[in-house]
PDB file of C-alpha atoms in Angstrom:
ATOM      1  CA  UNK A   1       0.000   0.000   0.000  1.00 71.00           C
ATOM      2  CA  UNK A   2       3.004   2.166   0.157  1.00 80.00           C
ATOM      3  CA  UNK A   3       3.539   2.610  -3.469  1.00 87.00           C
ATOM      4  CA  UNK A   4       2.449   5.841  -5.633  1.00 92.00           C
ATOM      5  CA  UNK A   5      -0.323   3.673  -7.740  1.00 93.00           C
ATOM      6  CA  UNK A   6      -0.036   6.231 -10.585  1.00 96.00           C
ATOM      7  CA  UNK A   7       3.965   5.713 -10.580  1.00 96.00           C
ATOM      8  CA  UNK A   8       3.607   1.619 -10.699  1.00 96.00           C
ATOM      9  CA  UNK A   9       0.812   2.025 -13.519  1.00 97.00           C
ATOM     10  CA  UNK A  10       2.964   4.355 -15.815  1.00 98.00           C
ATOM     11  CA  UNK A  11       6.307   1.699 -14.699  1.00 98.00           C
ATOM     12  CA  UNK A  12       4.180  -1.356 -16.035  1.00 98.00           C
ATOM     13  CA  UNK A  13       3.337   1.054 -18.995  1.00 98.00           C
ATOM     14  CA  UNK A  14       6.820   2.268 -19.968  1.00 98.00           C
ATOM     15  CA  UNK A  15       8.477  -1.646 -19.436  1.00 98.00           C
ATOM     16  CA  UNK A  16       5.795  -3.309 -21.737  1.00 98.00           C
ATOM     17  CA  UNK A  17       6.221  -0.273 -24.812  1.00 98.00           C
ATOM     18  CA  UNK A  18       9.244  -1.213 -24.744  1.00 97.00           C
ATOM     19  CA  UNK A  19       8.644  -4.961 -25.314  1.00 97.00           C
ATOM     20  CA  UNK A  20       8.007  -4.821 -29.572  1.00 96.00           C
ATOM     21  CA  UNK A  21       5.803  -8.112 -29.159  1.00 96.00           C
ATOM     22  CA  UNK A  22       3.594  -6.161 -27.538  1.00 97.00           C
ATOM     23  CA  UNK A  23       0.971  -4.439 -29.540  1.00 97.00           C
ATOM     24  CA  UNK A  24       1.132  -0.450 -28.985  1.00 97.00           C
ATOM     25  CA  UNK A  25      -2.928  -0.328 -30.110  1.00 97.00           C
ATOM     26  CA  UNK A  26      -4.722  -1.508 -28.636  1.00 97.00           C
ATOM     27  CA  UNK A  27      -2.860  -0.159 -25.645  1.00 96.00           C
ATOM     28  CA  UNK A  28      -2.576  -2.542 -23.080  1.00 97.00           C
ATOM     29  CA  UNK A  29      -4.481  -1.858 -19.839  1.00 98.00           C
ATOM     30  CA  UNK A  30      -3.018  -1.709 -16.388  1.00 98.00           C
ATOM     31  CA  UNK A  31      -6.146  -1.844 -14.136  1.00 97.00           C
ATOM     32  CA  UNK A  32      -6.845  -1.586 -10.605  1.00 94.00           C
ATOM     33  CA  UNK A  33      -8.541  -4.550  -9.474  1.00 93.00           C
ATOM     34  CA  UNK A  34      -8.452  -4.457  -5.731  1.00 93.00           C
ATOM     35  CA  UNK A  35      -7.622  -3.449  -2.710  1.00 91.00           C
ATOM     36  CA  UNK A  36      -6.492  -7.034  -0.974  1.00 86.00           C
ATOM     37  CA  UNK A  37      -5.541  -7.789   2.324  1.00 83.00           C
ATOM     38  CA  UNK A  38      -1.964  -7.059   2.207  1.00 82.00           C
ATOM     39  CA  UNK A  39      -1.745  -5.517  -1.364  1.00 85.00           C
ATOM     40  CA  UNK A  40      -2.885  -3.151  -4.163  1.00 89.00           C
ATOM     41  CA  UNK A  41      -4.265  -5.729  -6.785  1.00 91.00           C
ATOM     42  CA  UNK A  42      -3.049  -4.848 -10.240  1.00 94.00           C
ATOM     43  CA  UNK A  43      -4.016  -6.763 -13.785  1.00 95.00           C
ATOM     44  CA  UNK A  44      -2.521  -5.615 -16.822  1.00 96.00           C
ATOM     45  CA  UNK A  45      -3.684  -6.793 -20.022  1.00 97.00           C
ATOM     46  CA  UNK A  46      -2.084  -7.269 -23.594  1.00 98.00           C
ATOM     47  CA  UNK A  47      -2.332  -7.472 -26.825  1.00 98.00           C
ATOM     48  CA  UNK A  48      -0.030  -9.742 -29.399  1.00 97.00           C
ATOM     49  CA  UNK A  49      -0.047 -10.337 -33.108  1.00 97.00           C
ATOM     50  CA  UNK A  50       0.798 -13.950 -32.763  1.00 96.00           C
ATOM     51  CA  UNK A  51      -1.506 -15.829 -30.512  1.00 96.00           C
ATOM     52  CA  UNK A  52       1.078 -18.944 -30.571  1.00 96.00           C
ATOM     53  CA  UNK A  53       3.149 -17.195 -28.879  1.00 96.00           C
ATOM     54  CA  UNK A  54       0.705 -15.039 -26.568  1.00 97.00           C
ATOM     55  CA  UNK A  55       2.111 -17.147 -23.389  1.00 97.00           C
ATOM     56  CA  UNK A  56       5.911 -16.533 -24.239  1.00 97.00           C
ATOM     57  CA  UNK A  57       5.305 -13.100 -24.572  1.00 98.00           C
ATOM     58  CA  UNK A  58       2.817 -12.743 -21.336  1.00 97.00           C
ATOM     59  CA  UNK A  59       6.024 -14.337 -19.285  1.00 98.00           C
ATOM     60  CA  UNK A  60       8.521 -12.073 -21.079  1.00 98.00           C
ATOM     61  CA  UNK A  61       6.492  -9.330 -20.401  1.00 98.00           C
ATOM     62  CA  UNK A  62       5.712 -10.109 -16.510  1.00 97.00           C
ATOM     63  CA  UNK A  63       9.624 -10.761 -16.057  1.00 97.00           C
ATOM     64  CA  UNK A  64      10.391  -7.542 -16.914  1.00 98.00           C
ATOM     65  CA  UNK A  65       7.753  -6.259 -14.996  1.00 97.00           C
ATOM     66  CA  UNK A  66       8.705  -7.397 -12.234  1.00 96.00           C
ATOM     67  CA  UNK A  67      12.513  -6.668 -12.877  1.00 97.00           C
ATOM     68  CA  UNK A  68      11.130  -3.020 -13.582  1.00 98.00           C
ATOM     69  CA  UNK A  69       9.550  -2.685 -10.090  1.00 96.00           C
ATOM     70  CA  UNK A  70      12.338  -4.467  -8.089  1.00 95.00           C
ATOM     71  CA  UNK A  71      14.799  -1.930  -9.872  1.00 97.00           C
ATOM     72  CA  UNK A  72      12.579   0.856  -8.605  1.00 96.00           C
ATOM     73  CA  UNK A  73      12.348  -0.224  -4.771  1.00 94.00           C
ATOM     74  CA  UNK A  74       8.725  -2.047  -5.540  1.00 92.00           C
ATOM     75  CA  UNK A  75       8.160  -5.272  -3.713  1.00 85.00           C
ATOM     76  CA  UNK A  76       5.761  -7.749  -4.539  1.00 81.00           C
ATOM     77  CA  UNK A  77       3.653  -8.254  -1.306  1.00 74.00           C
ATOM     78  CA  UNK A  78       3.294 -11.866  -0.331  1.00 74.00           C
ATOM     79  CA  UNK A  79       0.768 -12.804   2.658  1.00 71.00           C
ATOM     80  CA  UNK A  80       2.891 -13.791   5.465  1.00 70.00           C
ATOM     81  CA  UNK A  81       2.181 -17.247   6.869  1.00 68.00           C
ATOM     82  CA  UNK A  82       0.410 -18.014  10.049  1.00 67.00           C
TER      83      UNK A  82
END
């Protein structure tokens, strides 16, 4: 809940324009989707020319995501265990 939700949005933004398997229109959409427990719920959705290789470029494009917001001091929150 600490992060600057407009900041993460335009970070997932910037990371996957720069991925050229990634469609630029339609744009893809970083939503909101809720506000869990112990984090800010975030889906981002995109587009590909090539649905064969839709997967390969989803986990390219969540890798460097998630490089992208480690870089900038973003964890991902993971419910402790009890």
């Amino acid at each position: 809940y600490s992060a600057d939700i407009e900041f993460v949005r335009q970070l997932i933004a910037d990371t996957l324009a720069r991925n050229e398997k990634v469609l630029k229109l339609p744009k893809p959409l970083i939503i909101l989707q809720d506000f869990g427990e112990y984090a800010v719920g975030v889906r981002t959705l995109i587009w590909v020319a090539d649905l064969s290789v839709a997967g390969e470029v989803r986990t390219e494009a969540m890798i460097d995501v998630k490089k992208a917001l480690a870089e900038a001091g973003i964890g991902l929150q993971i419910k402790p265990l009890s």
